[in-house]
Coordinates of C-alpha atoms and ligand atoms in Angstrom, one line a residue:
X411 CA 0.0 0.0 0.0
X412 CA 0.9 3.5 -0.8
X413 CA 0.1 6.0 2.4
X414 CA -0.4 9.3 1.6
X415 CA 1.2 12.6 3.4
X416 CA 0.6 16.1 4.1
X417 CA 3.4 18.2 2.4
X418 CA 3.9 19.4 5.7
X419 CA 4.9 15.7 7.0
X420 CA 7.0 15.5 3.9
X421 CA 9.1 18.4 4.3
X422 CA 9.2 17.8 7.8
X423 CA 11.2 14.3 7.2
X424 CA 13.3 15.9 4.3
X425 CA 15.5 13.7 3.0
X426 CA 14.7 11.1 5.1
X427 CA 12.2 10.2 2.9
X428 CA 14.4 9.9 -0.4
X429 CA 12.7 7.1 -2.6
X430 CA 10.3 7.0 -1.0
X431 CA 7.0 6.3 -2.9
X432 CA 3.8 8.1 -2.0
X433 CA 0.7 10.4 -2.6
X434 CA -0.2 13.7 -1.7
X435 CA -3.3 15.7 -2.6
X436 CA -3.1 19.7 -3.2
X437 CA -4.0 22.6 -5.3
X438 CA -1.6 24.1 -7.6
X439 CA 0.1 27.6 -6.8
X440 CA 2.4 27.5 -9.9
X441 CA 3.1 25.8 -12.9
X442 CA 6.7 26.9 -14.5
X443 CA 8.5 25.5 -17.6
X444 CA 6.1 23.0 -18.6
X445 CA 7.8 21.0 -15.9
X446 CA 7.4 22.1 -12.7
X447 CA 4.2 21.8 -11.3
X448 CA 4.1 23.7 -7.5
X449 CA 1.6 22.6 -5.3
X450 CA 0.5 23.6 -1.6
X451 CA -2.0 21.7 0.7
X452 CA -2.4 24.7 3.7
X453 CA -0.2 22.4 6.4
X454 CA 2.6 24.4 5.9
X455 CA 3.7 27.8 3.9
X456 CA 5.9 25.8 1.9
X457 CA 5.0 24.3 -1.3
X458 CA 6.4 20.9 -2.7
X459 CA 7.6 20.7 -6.4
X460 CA 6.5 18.2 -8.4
X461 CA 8.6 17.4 -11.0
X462 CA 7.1 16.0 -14.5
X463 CA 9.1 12.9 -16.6
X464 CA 6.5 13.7 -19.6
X465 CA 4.3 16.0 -21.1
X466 CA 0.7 15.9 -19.3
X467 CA -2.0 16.1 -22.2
X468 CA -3.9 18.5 -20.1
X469 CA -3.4 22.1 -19.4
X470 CA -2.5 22.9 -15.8
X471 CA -3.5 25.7 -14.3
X472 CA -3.6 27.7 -11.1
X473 CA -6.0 26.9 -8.4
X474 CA -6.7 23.0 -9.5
X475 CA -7.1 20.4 -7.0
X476 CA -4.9 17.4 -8.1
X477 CA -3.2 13.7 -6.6
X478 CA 0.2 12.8 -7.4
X479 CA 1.9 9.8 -6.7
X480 CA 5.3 9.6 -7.2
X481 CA 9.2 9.0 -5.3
X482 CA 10.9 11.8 -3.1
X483 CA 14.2 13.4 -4.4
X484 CA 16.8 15.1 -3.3
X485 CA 16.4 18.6 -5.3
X486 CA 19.3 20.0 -7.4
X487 CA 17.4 23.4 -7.1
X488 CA 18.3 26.4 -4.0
X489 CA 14.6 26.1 -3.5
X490 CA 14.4 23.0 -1.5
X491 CA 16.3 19.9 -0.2
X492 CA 13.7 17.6 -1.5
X493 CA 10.6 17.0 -4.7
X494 CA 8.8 14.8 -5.9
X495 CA 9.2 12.9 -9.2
X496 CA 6.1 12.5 -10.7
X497 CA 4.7 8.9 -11.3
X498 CA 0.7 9.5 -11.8
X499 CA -1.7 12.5 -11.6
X500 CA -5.2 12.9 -11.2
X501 CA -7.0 16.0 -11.7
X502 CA -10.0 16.6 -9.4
X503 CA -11.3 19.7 -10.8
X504 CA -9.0 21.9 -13.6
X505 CA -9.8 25.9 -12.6
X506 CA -11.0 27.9 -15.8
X507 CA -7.8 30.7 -16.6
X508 CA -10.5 33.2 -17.2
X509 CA -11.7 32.6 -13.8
X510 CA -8.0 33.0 -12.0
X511 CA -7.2 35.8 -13.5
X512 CA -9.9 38.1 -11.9
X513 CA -9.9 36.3 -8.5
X514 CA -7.2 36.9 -5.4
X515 CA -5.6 33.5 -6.5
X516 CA -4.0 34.6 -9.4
X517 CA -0.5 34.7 -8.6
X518 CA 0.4 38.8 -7.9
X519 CA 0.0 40.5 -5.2
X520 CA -3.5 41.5 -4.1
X521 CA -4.0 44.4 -1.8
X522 CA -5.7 43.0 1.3
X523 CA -8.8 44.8 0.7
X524 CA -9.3 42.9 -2.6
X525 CA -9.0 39.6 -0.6
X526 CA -11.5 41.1 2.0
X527 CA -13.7 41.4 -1.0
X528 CA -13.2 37.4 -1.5
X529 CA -13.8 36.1 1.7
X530 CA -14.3 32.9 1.0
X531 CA -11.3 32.6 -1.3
X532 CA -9.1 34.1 1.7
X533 CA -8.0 30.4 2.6
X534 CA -6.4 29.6 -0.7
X535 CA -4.0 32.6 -0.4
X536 CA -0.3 32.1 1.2
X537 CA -1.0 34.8 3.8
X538 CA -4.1 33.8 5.0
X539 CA -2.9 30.4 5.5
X540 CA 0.0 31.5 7.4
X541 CA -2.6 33.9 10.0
X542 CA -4.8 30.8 10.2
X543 CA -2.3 28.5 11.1
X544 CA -1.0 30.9 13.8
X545 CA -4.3 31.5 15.0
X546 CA -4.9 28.0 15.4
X547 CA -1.5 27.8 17.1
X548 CA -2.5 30.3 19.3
X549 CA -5.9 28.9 20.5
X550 CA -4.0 25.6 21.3
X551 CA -1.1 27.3 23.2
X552 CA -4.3 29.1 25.2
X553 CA -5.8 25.5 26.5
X554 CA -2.1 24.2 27.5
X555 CA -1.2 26.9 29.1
X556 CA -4.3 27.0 31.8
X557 CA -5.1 23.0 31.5
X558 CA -1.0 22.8 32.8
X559 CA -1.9 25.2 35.7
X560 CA -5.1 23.3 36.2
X561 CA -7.8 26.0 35.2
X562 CA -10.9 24.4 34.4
X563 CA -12.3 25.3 31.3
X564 CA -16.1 26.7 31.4
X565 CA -18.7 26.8 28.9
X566 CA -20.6 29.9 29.7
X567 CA -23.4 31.1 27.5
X568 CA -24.3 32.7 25.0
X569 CA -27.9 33.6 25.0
X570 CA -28.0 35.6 29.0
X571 CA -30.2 38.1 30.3
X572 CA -27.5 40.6 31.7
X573 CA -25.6 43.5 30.3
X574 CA -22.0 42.5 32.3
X575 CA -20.3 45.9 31.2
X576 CA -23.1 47.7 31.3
X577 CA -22.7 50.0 28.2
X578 CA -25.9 48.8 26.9
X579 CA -24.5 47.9 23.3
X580 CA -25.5 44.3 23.2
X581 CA -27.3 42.4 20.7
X582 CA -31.2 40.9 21.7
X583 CA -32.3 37.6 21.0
X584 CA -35.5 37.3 19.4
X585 CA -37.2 33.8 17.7
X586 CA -38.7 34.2 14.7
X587 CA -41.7 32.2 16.1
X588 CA -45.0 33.5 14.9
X589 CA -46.1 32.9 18.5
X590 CA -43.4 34.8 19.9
X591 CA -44.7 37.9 18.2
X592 CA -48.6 37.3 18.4
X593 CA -48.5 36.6 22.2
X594 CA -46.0 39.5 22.4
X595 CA -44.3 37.5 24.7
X596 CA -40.5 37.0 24.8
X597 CA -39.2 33.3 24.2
X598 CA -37.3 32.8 27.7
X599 CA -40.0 35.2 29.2
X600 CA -37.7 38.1 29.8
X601 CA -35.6 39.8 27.1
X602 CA -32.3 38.3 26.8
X603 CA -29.2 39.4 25.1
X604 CA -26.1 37.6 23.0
X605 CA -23.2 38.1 25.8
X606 CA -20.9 40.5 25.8
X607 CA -18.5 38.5 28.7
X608 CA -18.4 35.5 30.5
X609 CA -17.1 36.9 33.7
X610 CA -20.1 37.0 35.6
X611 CA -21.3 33.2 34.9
X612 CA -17.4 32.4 35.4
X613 CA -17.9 34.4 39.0
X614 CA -20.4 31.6 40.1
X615 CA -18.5 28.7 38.8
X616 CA -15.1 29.9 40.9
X617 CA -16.7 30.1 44.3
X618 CA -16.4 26.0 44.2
X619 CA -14.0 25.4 41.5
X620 CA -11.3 28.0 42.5
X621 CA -10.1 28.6 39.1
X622 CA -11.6 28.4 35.7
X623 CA -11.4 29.5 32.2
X624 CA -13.6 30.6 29.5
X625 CA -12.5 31.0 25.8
X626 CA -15.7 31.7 23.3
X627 CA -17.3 34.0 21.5
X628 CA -19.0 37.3 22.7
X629 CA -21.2 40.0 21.0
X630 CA -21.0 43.6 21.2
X631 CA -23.3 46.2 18.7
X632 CA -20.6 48.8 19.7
X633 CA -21.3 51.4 16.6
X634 CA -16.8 51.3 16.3
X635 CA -15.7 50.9 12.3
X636 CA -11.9 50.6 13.9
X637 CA -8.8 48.6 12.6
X638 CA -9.2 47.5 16.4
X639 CA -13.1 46.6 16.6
X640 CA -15.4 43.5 16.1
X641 CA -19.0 43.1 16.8
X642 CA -18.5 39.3 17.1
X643 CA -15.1 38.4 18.8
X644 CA -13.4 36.1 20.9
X645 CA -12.7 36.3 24.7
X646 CA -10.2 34.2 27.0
X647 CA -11.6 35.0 30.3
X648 CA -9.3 33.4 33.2
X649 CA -11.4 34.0 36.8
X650 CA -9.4 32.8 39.8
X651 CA -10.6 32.7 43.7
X652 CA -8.5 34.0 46.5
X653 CA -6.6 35.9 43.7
X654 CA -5.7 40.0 44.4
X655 CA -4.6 43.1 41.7
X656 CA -1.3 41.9 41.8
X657 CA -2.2 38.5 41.3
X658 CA -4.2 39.0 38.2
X659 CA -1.3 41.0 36.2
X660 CA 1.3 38.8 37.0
X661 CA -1.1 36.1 35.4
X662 CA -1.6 38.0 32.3
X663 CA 1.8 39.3 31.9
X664 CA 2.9 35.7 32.3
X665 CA 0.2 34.6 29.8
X666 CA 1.1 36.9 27.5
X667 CA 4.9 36.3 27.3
X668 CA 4.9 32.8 27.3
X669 CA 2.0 32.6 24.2
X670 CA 4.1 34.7 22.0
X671 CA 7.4 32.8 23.1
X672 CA 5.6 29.4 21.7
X673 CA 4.3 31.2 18.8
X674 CA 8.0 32.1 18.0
X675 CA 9.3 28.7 18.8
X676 CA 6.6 27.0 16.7
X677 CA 5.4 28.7 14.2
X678 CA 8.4 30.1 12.7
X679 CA 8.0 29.8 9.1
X680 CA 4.1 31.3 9.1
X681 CA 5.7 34.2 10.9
X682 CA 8.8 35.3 8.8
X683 CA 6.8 34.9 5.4
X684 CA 4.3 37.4 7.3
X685 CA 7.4 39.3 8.6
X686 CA 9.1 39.7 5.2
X687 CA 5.4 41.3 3.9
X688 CA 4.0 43.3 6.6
X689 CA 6.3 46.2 5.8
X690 CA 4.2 46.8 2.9
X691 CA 0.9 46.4 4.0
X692 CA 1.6 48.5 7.0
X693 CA 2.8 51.2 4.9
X694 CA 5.7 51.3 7.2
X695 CA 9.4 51.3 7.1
X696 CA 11.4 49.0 9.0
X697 CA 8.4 47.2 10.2
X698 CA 9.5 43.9 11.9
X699 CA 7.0 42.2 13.4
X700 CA 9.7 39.5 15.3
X701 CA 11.1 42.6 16.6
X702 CA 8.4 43.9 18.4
X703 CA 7.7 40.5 19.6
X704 CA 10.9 40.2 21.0
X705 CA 10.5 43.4 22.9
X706 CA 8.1 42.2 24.6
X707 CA 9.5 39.3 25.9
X708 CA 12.4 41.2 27.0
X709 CA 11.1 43.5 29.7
X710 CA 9.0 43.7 32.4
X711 CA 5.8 45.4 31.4
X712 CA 5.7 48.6 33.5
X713 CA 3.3 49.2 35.7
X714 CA 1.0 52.8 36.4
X715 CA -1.4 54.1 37.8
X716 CA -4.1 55.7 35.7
X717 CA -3.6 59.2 38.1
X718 CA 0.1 58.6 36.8
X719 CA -0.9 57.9 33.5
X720 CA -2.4 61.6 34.0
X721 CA 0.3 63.5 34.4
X722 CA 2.3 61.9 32.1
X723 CA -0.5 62.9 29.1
X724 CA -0.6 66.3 31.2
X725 CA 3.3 66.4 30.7
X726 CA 3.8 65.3 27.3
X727 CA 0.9 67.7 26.1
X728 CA 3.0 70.4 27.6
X729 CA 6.6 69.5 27.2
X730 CA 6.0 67.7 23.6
X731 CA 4.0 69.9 21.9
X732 CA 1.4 67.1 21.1
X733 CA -2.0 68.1 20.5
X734 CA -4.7 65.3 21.1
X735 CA -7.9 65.2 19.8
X736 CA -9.8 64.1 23.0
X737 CA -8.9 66.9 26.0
X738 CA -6.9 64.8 29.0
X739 CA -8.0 65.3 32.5
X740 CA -8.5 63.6 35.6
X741 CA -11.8 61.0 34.8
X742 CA -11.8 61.0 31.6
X743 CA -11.4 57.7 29.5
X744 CA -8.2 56.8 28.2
X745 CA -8.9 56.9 24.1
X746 CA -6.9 54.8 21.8
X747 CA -5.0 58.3 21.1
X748 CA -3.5 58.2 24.9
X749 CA -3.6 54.2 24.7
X750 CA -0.9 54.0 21.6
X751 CA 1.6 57.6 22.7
X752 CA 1.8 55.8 26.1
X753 CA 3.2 52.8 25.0
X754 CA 4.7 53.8 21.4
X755 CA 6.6 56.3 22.1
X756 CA 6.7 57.6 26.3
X757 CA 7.7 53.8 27.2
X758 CA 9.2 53.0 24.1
X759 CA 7.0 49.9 23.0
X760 CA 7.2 47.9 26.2
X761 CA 3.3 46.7 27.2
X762 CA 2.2 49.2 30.2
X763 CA -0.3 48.2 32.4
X764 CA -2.8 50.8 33.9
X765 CA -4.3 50.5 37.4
X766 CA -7.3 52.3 39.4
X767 CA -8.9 53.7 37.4
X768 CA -11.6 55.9 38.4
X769 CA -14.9 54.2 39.4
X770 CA -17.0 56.3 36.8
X771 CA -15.8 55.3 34.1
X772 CA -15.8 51.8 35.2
X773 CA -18.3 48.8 35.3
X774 CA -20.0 48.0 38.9
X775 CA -18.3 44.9 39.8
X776 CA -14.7 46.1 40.2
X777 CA -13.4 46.3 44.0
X778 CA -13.6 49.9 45.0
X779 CA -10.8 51.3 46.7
X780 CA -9.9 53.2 50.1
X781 CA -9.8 56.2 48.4
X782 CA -13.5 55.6 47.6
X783 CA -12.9 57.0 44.0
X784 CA -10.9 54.6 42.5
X785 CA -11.1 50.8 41.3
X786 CA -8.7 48.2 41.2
X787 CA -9.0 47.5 37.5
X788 CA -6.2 47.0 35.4
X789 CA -5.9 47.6 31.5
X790 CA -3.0 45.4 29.7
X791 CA -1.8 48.3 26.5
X792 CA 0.0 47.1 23.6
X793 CA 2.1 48.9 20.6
X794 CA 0.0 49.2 17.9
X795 CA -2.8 47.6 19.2
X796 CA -3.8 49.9 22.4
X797 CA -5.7 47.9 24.8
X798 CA -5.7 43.8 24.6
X799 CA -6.5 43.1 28.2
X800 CA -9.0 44.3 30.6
X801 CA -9.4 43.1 34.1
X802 CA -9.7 43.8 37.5
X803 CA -10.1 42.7 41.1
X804 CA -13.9 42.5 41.8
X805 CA -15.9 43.6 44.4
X806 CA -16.4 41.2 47.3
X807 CA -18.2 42.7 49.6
X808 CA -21.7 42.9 49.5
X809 CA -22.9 46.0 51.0
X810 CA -20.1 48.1 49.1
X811 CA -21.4 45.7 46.2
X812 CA -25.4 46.8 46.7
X813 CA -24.6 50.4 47.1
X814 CA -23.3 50.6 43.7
X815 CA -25.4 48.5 41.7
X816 CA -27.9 51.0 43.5
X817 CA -26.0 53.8 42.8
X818 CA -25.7 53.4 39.1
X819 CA -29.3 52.4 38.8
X820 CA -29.0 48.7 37.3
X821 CA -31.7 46.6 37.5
X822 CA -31.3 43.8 40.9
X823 CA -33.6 41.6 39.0
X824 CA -31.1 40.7 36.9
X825 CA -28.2 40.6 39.5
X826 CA -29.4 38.9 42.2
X827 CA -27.4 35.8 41.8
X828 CA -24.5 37.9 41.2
X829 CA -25.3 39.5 45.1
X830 CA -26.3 36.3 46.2
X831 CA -22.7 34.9 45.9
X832 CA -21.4 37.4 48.4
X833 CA -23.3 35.7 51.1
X834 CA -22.1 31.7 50.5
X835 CA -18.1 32.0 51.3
X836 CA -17.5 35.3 49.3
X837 CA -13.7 35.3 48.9
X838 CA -11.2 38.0 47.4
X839 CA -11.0 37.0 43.7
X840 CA -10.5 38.4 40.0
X841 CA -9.8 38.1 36.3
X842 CA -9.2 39.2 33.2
X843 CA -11.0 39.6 29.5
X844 CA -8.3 39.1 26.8
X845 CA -9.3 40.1 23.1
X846 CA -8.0 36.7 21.2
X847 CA -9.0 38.6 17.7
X848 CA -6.6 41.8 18.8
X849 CA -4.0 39.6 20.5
X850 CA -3.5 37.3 17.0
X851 CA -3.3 40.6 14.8
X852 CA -1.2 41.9 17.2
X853 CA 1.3 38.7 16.8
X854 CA 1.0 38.3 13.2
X855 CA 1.1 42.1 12.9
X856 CA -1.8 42.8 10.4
X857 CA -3.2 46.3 10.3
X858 CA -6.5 45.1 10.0
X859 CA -8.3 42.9 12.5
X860 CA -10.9 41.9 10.0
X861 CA -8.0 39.7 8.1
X862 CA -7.2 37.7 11.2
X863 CA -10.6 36.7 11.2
X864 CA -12.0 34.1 9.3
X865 CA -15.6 35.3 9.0
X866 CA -15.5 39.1 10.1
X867 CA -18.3 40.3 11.5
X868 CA -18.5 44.4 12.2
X869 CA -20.9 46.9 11.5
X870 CA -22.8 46.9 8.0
X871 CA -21.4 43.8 7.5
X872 CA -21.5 40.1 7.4
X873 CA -20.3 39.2 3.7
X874 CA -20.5 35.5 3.9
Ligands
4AD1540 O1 -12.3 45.4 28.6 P1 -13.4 44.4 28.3 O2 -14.7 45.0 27.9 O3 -13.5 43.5 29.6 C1 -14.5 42.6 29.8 O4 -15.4 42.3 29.1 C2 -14.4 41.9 31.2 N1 -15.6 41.3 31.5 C3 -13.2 40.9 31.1 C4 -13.0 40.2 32.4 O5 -12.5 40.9 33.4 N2 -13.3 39.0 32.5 O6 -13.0 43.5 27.1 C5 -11.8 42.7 27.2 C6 -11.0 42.7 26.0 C7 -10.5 44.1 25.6 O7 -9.3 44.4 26.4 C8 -10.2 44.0 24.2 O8 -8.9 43.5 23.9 C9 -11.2 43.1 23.7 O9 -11.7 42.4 24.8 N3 -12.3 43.8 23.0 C10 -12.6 43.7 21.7 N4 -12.0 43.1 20.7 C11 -12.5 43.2 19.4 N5 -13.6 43.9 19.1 C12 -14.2 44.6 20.1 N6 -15.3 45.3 19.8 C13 -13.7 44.5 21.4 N7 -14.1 45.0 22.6 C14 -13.3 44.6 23.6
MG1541 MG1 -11.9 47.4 28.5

């Protein structure tokens, strides 16, 4: 019997495999010198050449699907160690050259927002594969990393009745049920939203598991068109019992360093094609995405408070000349503005994380502070990307707890459980939100979150 391989498998062995017979499947990138037929399968970047003994009656073109079976090589080309002489092909499907030419796998560079028109071509392109792969690699890394520190991972829903950042901007859940709208009655019997957070199911499940995980999907109808912003997107939500401030950003820095240190260690090849290309989609010079990486391995993140964050912004206003569009002062929000100067050029592309923020412009379950004005949340920023993590230590203590859900006028109804758990063995305890989508544009170092994403979803649009 003859087994088949990925070309991934293949390349992997190399030369070990010299004469050996067998078949591999793939679509064909290139075609060169009536010889030459290049093909890729998406396991790796690389391609493997297949070299011709005859001439094939049929024409070959780009994009075909095709079986070979033939005997590895060593390759007398720079190109690679190892090909594959050609023995027997089958064709699966021969791609019309009219097609190719107007579609984004025609061999020439396409600008991204031609393969954003293409979406469900995206995966057939040598770049896309390469984010995929990473993303994949990424996700997998994720589940190690908390199943080794034994995190449980939580399902939490996706269909709930509460609004866990309160900013209002969440999707409802309707049926399309004639009965639903005849009885005017909602299908759970209360309106109910698409989440936009785990945290507060995940609160529940650590007061008797100690520490969990979530990593899914969340939903927010934020009205943001950014390079930064998603209305469907995915979360990694660690929540962690007996856990304080300090706690929770040594996790995440930890996290953080040791998912871009596997990334560099195994997925090497995705990320120096992507490195050798970013320069010209960012539109800037001496762009190095490996570099940046490396950065941030390097150093300690630093650590500020958002009062210090302040008067830096004050400062560099002053001293620097810079003029930002959104006025700084003391309660304010940080904007992406602040978010990027901060790290990119007043701490010189090393991650920064801000703490205490003021409780106004904060969501009710963070742990207030003796000052009585600030919260012990923490914000994770990134060059180029701004924010990737929010978190905090939350709020333990049930009267302080009531008085603010009070205070800012949300609806107990739908909180009660969320009170309830301060009376059954309430404990000090916190997490934090990562953005998976912004961390894995962040790594591969796309401009653009909508092409790490393999069906974007953002406002006035769901193409496919
Ligand atoms: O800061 P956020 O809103 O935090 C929470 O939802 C908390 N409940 C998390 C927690 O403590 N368990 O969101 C967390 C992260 C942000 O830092 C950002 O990286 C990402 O989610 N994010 C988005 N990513 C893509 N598109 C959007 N519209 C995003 N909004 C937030
Ligand atoms: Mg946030």
């Amino acid at each position: 019997m003859i087994n088949k391989y990925s070309i991934k498998e293949i390349l992997d062995k190399g030369i070990l495999f010299e004469n050996k017979k067998l078949i591999v499947e793939g679509w064909v990138r290139s075609f060169r010198h009536s010889m030459f037929i290049i093909i890729n399968d998406g396991s790796t970047v690389k391609n493997l050449q297949i070299i011709l003994s005859r001439n094939l009656k049929k024409k070959i073109t780009v994009g075909s699907s095709i079986r070979v079976m033939g005997i590895i090589k060593k390759s007398f080309g720079n190109e690679q160690d190892i090909e594959l002489k050609l023995y027997e092909i089958k064709f699966y499907s021969l791609v019309d050259n009219n097609i190719i030419q107007k579609s984004i796998i025609q061999p020439k560079t396409h600008s991204l927002e031609k393969t954003r028109e293409q979406i469900h071509l995206r995966f057939q392109t040598t770049i896309f594969g390469c984010i995929m792969r990473i993303r994949n690699s990424i996700s997998f890394f994720i589940h190690e990393y908390f199943n080794k520190r034994h995190f449980l991972y939580l399902h939490t829903p996706i269909i709930t009745y509460s609004d866990c950042e309160g900013t209002g901007q969440i999707f409802q859940v309707i049926s399309t049920s004639k009965k639903e709208k005849d009885d005017n009655k909602y299908f759970f019997n209360r309106k109910s939203y698409l989440s936009v957070s785990g945290q507060l199911e995940a609160e529940c499940a650590i007061m008797g598991l100690g520490k969990i995980y979530t990593f899914g999907p969340v939903f927010r109808a934020e009205n943001s068109n950014t390079k930064r912003h998603l209305s469907e997107f995915w979360m990694v939500e660690p929540e962690i019992a007996f856990y304080h401030l300090e706690d929770n950003i040594n996790l995440a820095e930890n996290f953080l360093k040791l998912t871009i240190r596997y990334i560099i260690d195994n997925c090497i090849e995705d990320l120096s094609f992507l490195n050798k290309n970013v320069e010209k989609w960012n539109k800037k010079k001496n762009f190095s995405i490996l570099k940046i990486l490396e950065i941030i391995l390097k150093f300690s993140f630093y650590r500020v408070t958002y009062t210090e964050v302040i008067k830096i912004l004050k400062k560099i206003e002053k001293t620097k000349n810079v003029n930002f569009i959104y006025p700084v002062y003391w309660g304010m929000d940080l904007q992406s503005e602040h978010e990027r100067y901060l790290v990119e050029e007043y701490f010189n592309g090393i991650p920064v994380v801000v703490f205490n923020y003021p409780s106004s412009i904060k969501p009710f379950y963070m742990r207030m502070n003796d000052d009585k004005k600030t919260v012990r949340a923490m914000d994770i920023l990134f060059p180029r990307i701004g924010e990737i993590i929010g978190g905090s230590q939350r709020e333990e203590r049930y009267e302080i707890l009531i008085n603010r859900i009070e205070k800012l006028k949300l609806n107990i109804d739908t909180l009660w459980w969320y009170l309830d758990l301060r009376k059954f063995g309430s404990v000090p305890h916190s997490g934090f939100g990562l953005g998976f989508d912004r961390f894995v544009q962040f790594i591969t170092g796309m401009n653009n979150i909508r092409d790490v994403v393999p069906f974007p979803r953002t406002p006035g649009y769901t193409k496919l």
